[in-house]
Each structure stands twice: as C-alpha cells, then as structure tokens.
Amino acid sequence: MEIIRVEKLSKNYKALKALDEVSFSIKEGELFGLLGVNGAGKTTLIRILSGLAKKSGGDAVVDGHPLSEIDEIKKIIDISPQETSVAMNLTVKENLFFFESLYGSHDEEYFNKIVDSFSLKEILNKRAKTLSGGWQRRLSIAVALISKPKILFLDEPTLGLDVLIRRELWKIIKSLKGETTIVLTSHYLEEIEALCDRVAILSSGHLLDIGTVEEIKEHAKVNSFEEAFVKIVGGDIK
Amino acid sequence: MKKVILFAKRNLTEMIRDPLLYIFCVGFPIFMILMFNVILHYIPDGQSPIFYEKSLIPGIVMFSYSLLMLMSSLLISKDRQSAFLKRLFSSPLKAYQFILGYLIPFIIVGLCQTVICIVSGYISGLISGRGFVDFGNACLLFIEMLPMMVICISLGMIFGTILNDKSSPAVSSIFICASGILGGAWMPLDTMGNFEKACGFLPFYESTYLGRCITGATHTPIDEATTLNPVIYNFSDRGTLYLALMIAYMVVLVSLSLFAFTNKMKKDIS
Ligand SMILES: Nc1ncnc2c1ncn2[C@@H]1O[C@H](COP(=O)(O)OP(=O)(O)O)[C@@H](O)[C@H]1O
Ligand SMILES: [Mg+2]
C-alpha cells in the first residue's frame, strides 16, 4: 500500500526550479532513499512533505491527506533535519521527554527501547551541548523517533560523521525497517546502497530514475551502483 | 494547553540554566540598590529623595524588566538561529502556542524579579530607617508593575523575532539605556519640566511614576520651599493618563509581538 504519493510536485525559488514536476510514490513500511548531489532538491522535497516549506505546484498525498491538510500530516510524521536540532541546554532525557510529550503521551517501554537502540543510557543526564557532534546527531534522530511517527524523514542523517559512527547509525536505521516508513536522503551512494529498499535519483529538481538498487543498475546497464549513478546523472557530476 | 506548558517548561529550563539570568535579572537590581545606598551615604540628607527606597524601588523594578527584555530577545533569536525551532515548526505546535510558551516563563521570572526587588527594598528601608511600604501597598506596587513587565517581554519577543542573535541584544541594550534614563529610575525627571512630560509618553516612565504614587515617594526638591515641605507623588496629577497609556502600550505591544511571530513563522515556511 502506498503511504506517500507525490504528483508533479514543483518548487520554485524565484527563477530557480528546486523541484520540477516530480512524481513518485512510497510504499508503507519502506525504507526509501532520495539520492542526489548537493542542491538536487532532496531537502526541499522533504521540507514540503513535512510542512516546513510550501509547494509551488502539483500536490502530494501523505497517508491519505493532501498537502492542504498539513496539520493532519504533522501529527503522524517526524523529521530529523539536515542540521542537528535538539534543545542544547536540555539533557538527553529531557529532550526525549519533550519531543515525546509534544506528540502524545509517555510510553515507558518504547522510551526504553529507543534509549537502548541508540545506546543513550549512559548519557541520559548529560546536556545536549556537552555531547560530541556524532552523539548530538544520534540524539537528533532518536527524538524524531520517540514520537512513534508513522513516517520518518531523515535528511542526510550521517552528514559529516566519521565512518564508525556512520556504520552504527546505519545499524540503528536498519533495525527500524518495517515498523516505520522511512524516507532518507543522502548523497553517499554506499549509504543508499546499504540501507534502502528503493531509491529515487534526483538531479537539479528532476526525478531521473526510481527503483531498487539492482533495477537502477539494470536500467543503466552497468555493474556498480556508482557507475549507474554517474551514467544517469550524467553531465551533472564532473 | 498541555503543549504550551511543555514548551514553556523547556523555555524556563533553558533560562534557569543560563547564568546570565542570575547576573542580570537578580544580581543587577540588588547591586543597584546597594550602590545607591552607598551614594546616599555621601549626599546631604534630603537632597536626593530619588535614591530613597520609596522612589528607587519602582524605578529599579521597571529597569529590571528591561533586562528581562534582553533575556527574552536573546532566547528567541537564538532559538530561531538553531534548527530546533525550525523542527518545531513541523510539529503540531501552533503559532499562538509558541507565543504563550515563550511568554509564560518570562512572566514567571519577571514575577520573581519583582518580589526580589520589593523585598530588597523593604530590607534596605528597614536598615536605613527610611522605611518603604506596608504589605498592602507592596502588593499594589507588585500589581501596578505587571503591565510594564508584559510591555518589556513583548518588546523582547519582537526584537528576538525580527532580529538575529547578534543584533537583538544590541537593540535591547539601547532600550535598556533608554529605560534607565527616560524611565526616571535614577534621573530626577521631575525636575526637568517638559522633558518629564515627553518621557511620560514613552513606555517607561509611567510605571515608575505610578509606582511612586503607591509608595508615597517624594519629589526631588527644586527650591527652599520644597526642601522644607517635600511634595509627594500624587496619583490625581497624571495617574489616570499614565495608567491608560501603560495599558495601551501593553495591548499594542502584545498584539505586535503576536503579529511579528506569526508573520515570521509564515515567512520561514514558504
Ligand atoms: N530558501 C531557499 N531560497 C532559495 N533557494 C533555495 C532555498 N532552499 C533551497 N534552495 C535552492 O534549491 C536547490 C535545492 O536545494 P536543496 O533542496 O537544499 O538540495 P539538497 O538537499 O538536495 O542538497 C538548491 O539550488 C538551493 O540553492
Ligand atoms: Mg539537503
């Protein structure tokens, strides 16, 4: 069953077409990847779907609600933005509580589960600003999950993190597969390859291809995902 | 309402953990009271009743709110800078819930400040033997100052909303200076004729004036007659006008801050 359908969605910033009539759909429970180089329009797409930006044209239906019913959509989604976004003067625990209560009520079991899977137990009482960048990002993703969203948007979740932390985050994200529909953006090919059920390739606001990693390799008639990406995006990478 | 309280609690926690709060909002007013006691020590008796508790405390309370304005403009402009607030825009929180969530903790801090200033004034009046006010009038003073508190918080919220975290404290400092001087906290405006009248139309002096009417403060002597027979601040002089003005400022500025924030939120989501 599809949970997000994007139909000819466009976004213009003055003369710049950040998104140009993009259409595709995402199935419930899927871990869906948006792949594209910097400036492709990934963040713009996620911002529109989560009510942080207005569309210029087209529409999207999220869990049965068109974008005009964004207040309804906001109740079932959560987003971990590109920048780490937690309350820096609150402790890890307070951050988790804050975001949990913002959307609903406290569920001790689920709360502990999130704390466990993100290994936050030891730092529960530390203030967010005292954590390292990697741990702040971890917390930022954890607070997005604590509200039990039906759909979770992860915008460049491992941007700027070192390899080890990235691998660990991958593990966590993989473990969430199936329960929550996850839309993840990245410009790291290996990240998309490692995690995503299906991928959409965006370039300069256009959707160039969509499918599983295998399908995309087939479309491009090459053996590696990287070659396929280069071939599809073509002139955009020099 | 639950979400408002939740957000208010976060903002209060944020402030309580900021050492600036204690320096500015608690330490500074107390420091002022101490300093004026020292100054009074070196001035002949009866020359400067503006530094007596009855006159000084309403001014200090008013001035302490301008520091609250600084705090609120700082918190909001910093929040806007961080991705935290942007993320909240994608949560079910509505614009009015944001405003209330900011307003409530500042009011709580402001109420504490007022109590601290009044109690310090009482203690200072007791020690110096000049006296201050009885409990009833202290309560009245407390209530009279509330509109001024809301005025300052609203101003801070407006600055925090329309300016970034570099320029909002700068603009707030201008207003802090203005409130110190034009609010008549330690400037004997009552000897300045038309200048005093002009200040009466700005949003600072009214609260000081009205507060002095409540404490029964005496005007600064301007000649021998008034030195011998000090004139008491009188509500029937300009009280009604000032009260009306103060409330008008409050209504206008609260509406403005609502408008500014809603507008900014809409603009950020575009
Ligand atoms: N608020 C904005 N104003 C003007 N241009 C913008 C704005 N946000 C994004 N853009 C432009 O839209 C394009 C897509 O940006 P973005 O969605 O952030 O790309 P990505 O997330 O794929 O790196 C870029 O060219 C970017 O410069
Ligand atoms: Mg991006």
Coordinates of C-alpha atoms and ligand atoms in Angstrom, one line a residue:
Chain A
M1 CA 0.0 0.0 0.0
E2 CA 1.3 3.4 -0.8
I3 CA 1.6 5.9 2.0
I4 CA 3.1 8.9 0.1
R5 CA 2.2 9.9 -3.4
V6 CA 4.0 12.8 -4.9
E7 CA 2.3 14.2 -8.1
K8 CA 4.0 16.7 -10.3
L9 CA 5.3 18.5 -7.3
S10 CA 7.2 21.7 -8.1
K11 CA 9.0 24.3 -6.0
N12 CA 10.4 27.5 -7.4
Y13 CA 12.7 29.9 -5.6
K14 CA 12.4 32.8 -7.9
A15 CA 13.8 31.7 -11.2
L16 CA 15.3 28.5 -9.7
K17 CA 13.3 25.3 -10.1
A18 CA 14.4 23.4 -7.0
L19 CA 11.8 20.8 -7.8
D20 CA 10.3 20.4 -11.3
E21 CA 7.2 18.3 -11.6
V22 CA 8.4 15.4 -9.5
S23 CA 6.2 12.4 -9.3
F24 CA 6.6 9.0 -7.5
S25 CA 5.2 7.1 -4.6
I26 CA 6.5 5.4 -1.5
K27 CA 5.0 2.2 0.0
E28 CA 4.1 1.8 3.6
G29 CA 6.9 0.3 5.7
E30 CA 9.5 1.0 3.0
L31 CA 12.9 2.5 3.6
F32 CA 13.0 4.8 0.7
G33 CA 16.1 6.7 -0.4
L34 CA 16.4 10.1 -2.1
L35 CA 19.8 10.2 -3.8
G36 CA 21.3 13.3 -5.4
V37 CA 24.3 15.6 -5.3
N38 CA 24.2 18.8 -3.2
G39 CA 21.5 21.1 -4.5
A40 CA 19.5 18.3 -6.2
G41 CA 16.3 19.2 -4.3
K42 CA 16.2 16.5 -1.6
T43 CA 15.9 18.8 1.4
T44 CA 13.3 20.9 -0.5
L45 CA 11.2 17.8 -1.1
I46 CA 11.3 16.7 2.5
R47 CA 10.6 20.2 3.8
I48 CA 7.5 20.3 1.6
L49 CA 6.3 16.9 2.7
S50 CA 6.8 17.9 6.4
G51 CA 5.2 21.3 6.3
L52 CA 8.4 23.3 6.5
A53 CA 8.0 24.8 3.0
K54 CA 5.2 25.5 0.7
K55 CA 4.9 23.8 -2.7
S56 CA 4.7 26.0 -5.9
G57 CA 2.7 23.4 -7.9
G58 CA 1.4 19.9 -8.0
D59 CA 0.5 18.1 -4.9
A60 CA 1.4 15.2 -2.6
V61 CA -0.8 12.9 -0.6
V62 CA 0.6 11.7 2.7
D63 CA -1.3 9.0 4.5
G64 CA -4.5 10.0 2.7
H65 CA -4.1 13.7 3.4
P66 CA -3.3 16.2 0.6
L67 CA -0.7 18.9 1.5
S68 CA -3.6 21.3 2.2
E69 CA -4.3 19.3 5.3
I70 CA -0.8 19.7 6.6
D71 CA -1.9 19.9 10.2
E72 CA -3.2 16.4 10.0
I73 CA 0.1 15.3 8.3
K74 CA 2.2 16.9 11.1
K75 CA 0.6 14.5 13.6
I76 CA 1.9 11.4 12.0
I77 CA 5.3 12.4 10.7
D78 CA 8.5 13.4 12.3
I79 CA 11.7 14.8 10.8
S80 CA 15.3 14.7 11.6
P81 CA 16.5 17.8 9.7
Q82 CA 19.9 18.1 8.0
E83 CA 21.2 20.2 10.9
T84 CA 21.2 18.7 14.3
S85 CA 18.2 20.1 16.1
V86 CA 17.8 19.4 19.8
A87 CA 17.4 21.7 22.7
M88 CA 21.1 22.2 23.6
N89 CA 20.5 23.2 27.3
L90 CA 18.3 20.3 28.0
T91 CA 19.6 16.9 28.9
V92 CA 19.3 13.9 26.6
K93 CA 16.4 12.6 28.8
E94 CA 14.6 15.9 28.8
N95 CA 15.0 16.2 25.0
L96 CA 13.4 12.8 24.6
F97 CA 10.6 13.6 27.0
F98 CA 10.0 16.9 25.4
F99 CA 9.5 15.5 21.9
E100 CA 7.6 12.5 23.1
S101 CA 5.1 14.6 25.0
L102 CA 4.8 17.1 22.1
Y103 CA 3.1 14.4 20.1
G104 CA 1.5 12.2 22.6
S105 CA 1.9 10.5 25.9
H106 CA 4.7 8.7 27.6
D107 CA 5.3 5.1 26.8
E108 CA 7.9 3.8 29.2
E109 CA 8.5 0.6 27.2
Y110 CA 9.0 2.3 23.9
F111 CA 11.1 5.1 25.5
N112 CA 13.5 2.5 26.9
K113 CA 13.6 0.7 23.6
I114 CA 14.7 3.9 21.9
V115 CA 17.2 4.6 24.6
D116 CA 18.6 1.1 24.2
S117 CA 18.8 1.1 20.4
F118 CA 20.6 4.4 20.3
S119 CA 22.7 3.5 23.3
L120 CA 21.8 6.6 25.2
K121 CA 21.5 5.1 28.6
E122 CA 24.9 6.3 29.9
I123 CA 24.4 9.9 28.7
L124 CA 20.7 10.3 29.7
N125 CA 21.5 13.1 32.2
K126 CA 24.1 14.9 30.1
R127 CA 23.1 18.2 28.5
A128 CA 22.9 18.0 24.7
K129 CA 25.5 20.8 24.2
T130 CA 28.2 18.8 26.0
L131 CA 27.9 15.9 23.6
S132 CA 30.1 15.4 20.5
G133 CA 28.7 16.1 17.1
G134 CA 28.1 12.4 16.4
W135 CA 26.2 11.9 19.6
Q136 CA 24.1 15.0 19.1
R137 CA 23.1 13.7 15.7
R138 CA 22.2 10.4 17.2
L139 CA 20.0 12.2 19.7
S140 CA 18.5 14.3 17.0
I141 CA 17.4 11.1 15.2
A142 CA 16.3 9.5 18.4
V143 CA 14.0 12.4 19.3
A144 CA 12.5 12.2 15.8
L145 CA 11.6 8.5 16.5
I146 CA 10.4 8.9 20.1
S147 CA 7.0 10.3 18.9
K148 CA 6.4 6.9 17.1
P149 CA 5.9 8.6 13.8
K150 CA 4.2 6.7 11.0
I151 CA 6.6 8.3 8.6
L152 CA 10.1 9.4 9.5
F153 CA 12.1 11.8 7.3
L154 CA 15.8 11.6 7.8
D155 CA 17.6 14.3 5.9
E156 CA 21.3 13.4 5.4
P157 CA 21.4 11.5 8.7
T158 CA 25.1 10.8 8.6
L159 CA 26.4 14.0 7.1
G160 CA 29.7 15.0 8.5
L161 CA 30.0 12.0 10.8
D162 CA 33.0 9.7 10.9
V163 CA 32.9 6.2 9.4
L164 CA 32.4 4.3 12.7
I165 CA 29.5 6.4 13.9
R166 CA 28.0 6.2 10.4
R167 CA 28.1 2.4 10.5
E168 CA 26.5 2.4 13.8
L169 CA 23.8 4.7 12.7
W170 CA 23.2 2.5 9.7
K171 CA 22.7 -0.4 12.1
I172 CA 20.1 1.6 14.1
I173 CA 18.3 2.7 10.9
K174 CA 18.2 -0.8 9.6
S175 CA 16.7 -2.1 12.8
L176 CA 13.8 0.4 12.4
K177 CA 13.0 -1.1 9.0
G178 CA 9.5 -2.3 8.5
E179 CA 7.8 -0.7 11.5
T180 CA 8.1 2.9 10.3
T181 CA 8.1 4.2 6.8
I182 CA 11.5 6.0 6.4
V183 CA 12.4 8.5 3.8
L184 CA 16.1 9.0 3.9
T185 CA 18.1 11.5 1.8
S186 CA 21.8 11.1 1.2
H187 CA 24.5 11.9 -1.3
Y188 CA 26.5 9.0 -0.1
L189 CA 26.0 6.1 -2.6
E190 CA 27.2 3.5 -0.3
E191 CA 24.7 4.6 2.4
I192 CA 21.8 4.4 0.0
E193 CA 23.1 1.0 -1.2
A194 CA 23.4 -0.3 2.3
L195 CA 20.1 0.8 3.6
C196 CA 17.4 1.5 1.1
D197 CA 14.7 -0.8 -0.3
R198 CA 14.1 1.6 -3.2
V199 CA 15.8 4.7 -4.4
A200 CA 14.8 7.8 -6.4
I201 CA 17.6 9.7 -8.1
L202 CA 17.1 13.5 -8.1
S203 CA 19.2 15.9 -10.1
S204 CA 18.5 19.7 -10.4
G205 CA 15.0 19.2 -9.3
H206 CA 14.2 16.4 -11.7
L207 CA 13.5 12.8 -10.9
L208 CA 15.8 10.8 -13.2
D209 CA 15.2 7.2 -12.1
I210 CA 13.5 5.2 -9.4
G211 CA 13.7 1.6 -8.4
T212 CA 15.7 -0.9 -6.3
V213 CA 19.5 -0.5 -6.5
E214 CA 19.5 -3.6 -8.7
E215 CA 16.9 -2.2 -11.0
I216 CA 18.8 1.0 -11.3
K217 CA 22.0 -0.8 -12.2
E218 CA 19.9 -2.7 -14.9
H219 CA 18.5 0.5 -16.3
A220 CA 21.9 1.9 -16.7
K221 CA 23.3 -1.4 -17.9
V222 CA 26.3 -1.3 -15.6
N223 CA 27.6 -3.5 -12.8
S224 CA 28.2 -1.0 -10.0
F225 CA 25.8 1.4 -8.4
E226 CA 28.3 4.2 -8.6
E227 CA 28.7 3.8 -12.3
A228 CA 24.9 3.7 -12.7
F229 CA 24.5 6.9 -10.8
V230 CA 27.2 8.7 -12.8
K231 CA 25.7 7.4 -16.0
I232 CA 22.1 8.5 -15.0
V233 CA 23.0 11.9 -13.6
G234 CA 25.4 12.3 -16.5
G235 CA 26.7 15.8 -17.0
D236 CA 25.8 16.9 -13.5
I237 CA 28.9 15.3 -12.0
K238 CA 32.2 16.5 -13.4
Chain B
M1 CA -2.7 23.8 26.7
K2 CA -0.6 20.8 27.6
K3 CA 1.7 21.6 24.7
V4 CA 2.0 25.2 25.8
I5 CA 3.0 24.1 29.3
L6 CA 5.5 21.7 27.8
F7 CA 7.1 24.3 25.6
A8 CA 7.0 26.9 28.5
K9 CA 8.8 24.4 30.7
R10 CA 11.5 23.9 28.2
N11 CA 12.0 27.6 27.9
L12 CA 12.0 28.1 31.6
T13 CA 14.6 25.3 32.0
E14 CA 16.7 26.9 29.2
M15 CA 16.6 30.3 31.1
I16 CA 17.3 28.8 34.6
R17 CA 20.4 27.1 33.2
D18 CA 21.7 30.3 31.8
P19 CA 23.9 32.1 34.3
L20 CA 23.1 35.4 32.7
L21 CA 19.7 35.2 34.3
Y22 CA 21.1 35.4 37.8
I23 CA 23.6 38.1 36.9
F24 CA 21.1 40.3 35.0
C25 CA 17.8 39.7 36.5
V26 CA 18.6 39.1 40.1
G27 CA 22.2 40.3 40.8
F28 CA 22.0 43.6 38.9
P29 CA 18.9 45.0 40.6
I30 CA 20.3 44.1 44.0
F31 CA 23.6 45.7 43.1
M32 CA 21.8 48.9 42.1
I33 CA 20.0 49.1 45.4
L34 CA 23.3 48.6 47.3
M35 CA 25.1 51.1 45.1
F36 CA 22.5 53.8 45.6
N37 CA 22.8 53.2 49.4
V38 CA 26.5 53.9 49.1
I39 CA 25.8 57.0 47.0
L40 CA 23.2 58.3 49.5
H41 CA 25.9 58.0 52.2
Y42 CA 27.8 60.8 50.6
I43 CA 24.9 63.1 49.8
P44 CA 23.5 65.5 52.3
D45 CA 20.2 64.4 53.8
G46 CA 17.0 65.3 51.9
Q47 CA 18.8 66.4 48.7
S48 CA 18.1 63.3 46.6
P49 CA 15.0 61.6 47.7
I50 CA 15.0 59.9 44.3
F51 CA 17.6 57.5 45.8
Y52 CA 15.4 56.6 48.7
E53 CA 13.7 53.2 48.6
K54 CA 10.3 54.7 48.0
S55 CA 11.4 56.3 44.8
L56 CA 14.2 54.0 43.8
I57 CA 12.4 50.6 44.0
P58 CA 9.7 51.3 41.4
G59 CA 12.4 52.5 39.1
I60 CA 14.6 49.5 39.8
V61 CA 11.7 47.1 39.2
M62 CA 11.0 48.9 35.9
F63 CA 14.6 48.7 35.0
S64 CA 14.9 45.1 35.9
Y65 CA 12.2 44.3 33.4
S66 CA 14.3 45.8 30.6
L67 CA 16.9 43.2 31.5
L68 CA 14.2 40.6 31.1
M69 CA 13.6 42.1 27.7
L70 CA 17.2 41.4 26.8
M71 CA 16.8 37.8 28.0
S72 CA 13.7 37.2 26.0
S73 CA 15.1 38.7 22.8
L74 CA 18.2 36.6 23.3
L75 CA 16.4 33.3 23.8
I76 CA 14.1 33.7 20.9
S77 CA 16.7 34.9 18.4
K78 CA 19.0 32.1 19.5
D79 CA 16.2 29.6 19.1
R80 CA 15.4 30.9 15.6
Q81 CA 19.1 30.6 14.7
S82 CA 19.1 26.9 15.7
A83 CA 17.4 24.2 13.8
F84 CA 15.5 23.4 17.0
L85 CA 12.7 25.9 16.4
K86 CA 12.5 25.1 12.7
R87 CA 12.0 21.5 13.6
L88 CA 9.2 22.5 16.0
F89 CA 7.5 24.3 13.1
S90 CA 7.0 20.8 11.6
S91 CA 5.4 19.6 14.9
P92 CA 1.8 20.1 15.8
L93 CA 2.6 23.3 17.8
K94 CA 0.6 26.3 16.6
A95 CA 1.8 29.9 16.4
Y96 CA -0.1 31.1 19.5
Q97 CA 1.2 28.1 21.4
F98 CA 4.7 29.3 20.6
I99 CA 4.0 32.8 21.9
L100 CA 2.4 31.6 25.1
G101 CA 5.2 29.1 25.6
Y102 CA 7.7 31.9 25.5
L103 CA 5.6 34.4 27.4
I104 CA 4.8 32.3 30.5
P105 CA 8.3 31.5 31.6
F106 CA 9.3 35.1 31.2
I107 CA 6.4 36.2 33.3
I108 CA 7.4 33.7 36.0
V109 CA 10.9 35.1 36.0
G110 CA 9.6 38.6 36.0
L111 CA 7.3 37.9 39.0
C112 CA 10.3 36.6 40.9
Q113 CA 12.3 39.7 40.0
T114 CA 9.6 41.9 41.3
V115 CA 9.4 40.1 44.6
I116 CA 13.2 40.2 44.9
C117 CA 13.3 43.9 44.3
I118 CA 10.4 44.7 46.6
V119 CA 11.8 42.5 49.4
S120 CA 15.2 44.1 48.9
G121 CA 13.7 47.5 49.1
Y122 CA 11.9 46.5 52.3
I123 CA 15.1 45.3 53.9
S124 CA 17.0 48.3 52.7
G125 CA 14.4 50.6 54.1
L126 CA 14.4 48.8 57.4
I127 CA 18.2 49.0 57.7
S128 CA 18.4 52.6 56.6
G129 CA 15.5 53.6 58.8
R130 CA 13.9 55.4 55.8
G131 CA 11.2 52.8 55.6
F132 CA 9.5 51.5 52.4
V133 CA 5.9 50.4 52.1
D134 CA 3.5 48.3 54.1
F135 CA 2.3 44.9 52.9
G136 CA -0.8 46.2 51.2
N137 CA 1.0 48.8 49.2
A138 CA 3.7 46.3 48.4
C139 CA 1.1 44.1 46.8
L140 CA -0.4 47.1 45.0
L141 CA 3.0 48.0 43.7
F142 CA 3.5 44.4 42.5
I143 CA 0.3 44.5 40.5
E144 CA 0.9 48.0 39.2
M145 CA 4.2 46.9 37.7
L146 CA 2.7 43.9 35.8
P147 CA 1.8 45.8 32.6
M148 CA 5.3 47.2 32.4
M149 CA 6.6 43.6 32.7
V150 CA 4.4 42.5 29.8
I151 CA 5.5 45.5 27.8
C152 CA 9.2 44.6 28.2
I153 CA 8.7 40.9 27.5
S154 CA 6.7 41.8 24.3
L155 CA 9.4 44.2 23.2
G156 CA 12.0 41.4 23.8
M157 CA 9.9 38.9 21.8
I158 CA 9.5 41.4 19.0
F159 CA 13.3 42.0 18.9
G160 CA 14.1 38.3 19.1
T161 CA 11.7 37.6 16.3
I162 CA 12.7 40.3 13.8
L163 CA 16.4 40.5 14.6
N164 CA 19.1 37.9 14.6
D165 CA 21.0 36.8 17.7
K166 CA 23.8 39.4 17.1
S167 CA 21.7 42.5 16.6
S168 CA 18.9 41.7 19.0
P169 CA 21.0 42.2 22.2
A170 CA 22.4 45.4 20.7
V171 CA 19.0 46.8 20.1
S172 CA 17.9 45.6 23.6
S173 CA 20.8 47.5 25.1
I174 CA 19.6 50.7 23.5
F175 CA 16.3 50.1 25.2
I176 CA 17.9 49.2 28.5
C177 CA 19.7 52.6 28.4
A178 CA 16.6 54.3 27.4
S179 CA 14.6 52.7 30.3
G180 CA 17.3 53.7 32.7
I181 CA 17.3 57.3 31.7
L182 CA 13.9 58.0 30.2
G183 CA 12.2 55.8 32.8
G184 CA 13.4 58.0 35.5
A185 CA 14.8 55.3 37.7
W186 CA 17.7 57.3 38.8
M187 CA 17.3 60.5 36.8
P188 CA 15.3 63.2 38.6
L189 CA 13.0 63.7 35.7
D190 CA 10.6 65.5 38.0
T191 CA 12.9 68.5 37.9
M192 CA 13.0 68.6 34.2
G193 CA 9.7 70.1 33.2
N194 CA 8.8 69.5 29.7
F195 CA 11.3 66.7 29.3
E196 CA 9.5 64.8 32.0
K197 CA 6.2 65.4 30.2
A198 CA 7.7 64.0 27.0
C199 CA 9.1 60.9 28.8
G200 CA 5.6 60.4 30.1
F201 CA 4.5 59.4 26.7
L202 CA 7.2 56.8 26.2
P203 CA 6.5 53.4 27.6
F204 CA 8.9 53.5 30.6
Y205 CA 8.2 56.4 33.0
E206 CA 4.5 55.7 33.6
S207 CA 5.2 52.6 35.6
T208 CA 7.9 54.4 37.7
Y209 CA 5.6 57.4 38.3
L210 CA 2.6 55.2 39.3
G211 CA 4.8 53.1 41.5
R212 CA 6.0 56.2 43.3
C213 CA 2.4 57.2 43.9
I214 CA 1.8 53.9 45.6
T215 CA 4.9 54.0 47.8
G216 CA 4.3 57.7 48.6
A217 CA 7.6 58.8 47.4
T218 CA 8.5 62.5 47.5
H219 CA 9.5 64.6 44.6
T220 CA 13.1 66.0 44.2
P221 CA 13.2 69.4 45.9
I222 CA 13.7 72.3 43.5
D223 CA 13.7 75.2 45.9
E224 CA 13.8 76.0 49.6
A225 CA 10.0 75.6 50.0
T226 CA 10.0 72.1 48.6
T227 CA 13.1 71.2 50.6
L228 CA 11.3 72.1 53.8
N229 CA 7.9 70.7 52.7
P230 CA 8.5 67.8 50.3
V231 CA 5.8 67.2 47.7
I232 CA 4.5 63.6 47.5
Y233 CA 3.9 61.9 44.1
N234 CA 0.2 62.3 43.5
F235 CA -2.0 59.9 41.5
S236 CA -4.6 62.6 40.8
D237 CA -1.9 64.6 38.9
R238 CA -1.3 62.3 35.9
G239 CA -2.1 58.9 37.3
T240 CA -5.1 58.1 35.2
L241 CA -3.4 59.2 32.0
Y242 CA -0.3 57.2 32.8
L243 CA -2.3 54.1 33.7
A244 CA -4.3 54.4 30.4
L245 CA -1.1 54.9 28.4
M246 CA 0.7 52.0 30.1
I247 CA -2.2 49.6 29.4
A248 CA -2.5 50.9 25.8
Y249 CA 1.2 50.2 25.3
M250 CA 0.8 46.8 26.7
V251 CA -2.1 45.9 24.4
V252 CA -0.4 47.3 21.3
L253 CA 3.0 45.6 22.0
V254 CA 1.5 42.2 22.8
S255 CA -0.5 42.3 19.6
L256 CA 2.6 43.4 17.7
S257 CA 4.6 40.5 19.1
L258 CA 1.9 38.1 18.1
F259 CA 1.8 39.6 14.7
A260 CA 5.6 39.6 14.3
F261 CA 6.0 36.0 15.3
T262 CA 3.1 34.6 13.2
N263 CA 4.4 36.5 10.3
K264 CA 7.9 35.3 10.7
M265 CA 6.7 31.7 11.1
K266 CA 4.7 32.0 7.9
K267 CA 7.7 33.5 6.1
D268 CA 10.0 30.8 7.3
I269 CA 7.6 28.2 5.9
S270 CA 7.4 29.5 2.3
Ligands
LIG1 N1 15.2 29.0 0.9 C1 15.7 29.0 -0.3 N2 15.8 30.0 -1.1 C2 16.4 30.0 -2.3 N3 16.9 28.9 -2.9 C3 16.8 27.8 -2.1 C4 16.3 27.7 -0.8 N4 16.4 26.5 -0.3 C5 17.0 25.7 -1.3 N5 17.3 26.5 -2.4 C6 17.9 26.0 -3.6 O1 17.2 24.9 -4.1 C7 18.0 23.9 -4.6 C8 17.8 22.6 -3.9 O2 18.3 22.7 -2.6 P1 18.1 21.5 -1.5 O3 16.7 21.0 -1.6 O4 18.6 22.0 -0.3 O5 19.1 20.5 -2.1 P2 19.7 19.2 -1.4 O6 19.1 19.0 -0.1 O7 19.5 18.1 -2.4 O8 21.2 19.4 -1.3 C9 19.5 24.5 -4.4 O9 19.9 25.0 -5.6 C10 19.3 25.5 -3.4 O10 20.3 26.5 -3.6
MG2 MG 20.0 18.9 1.7

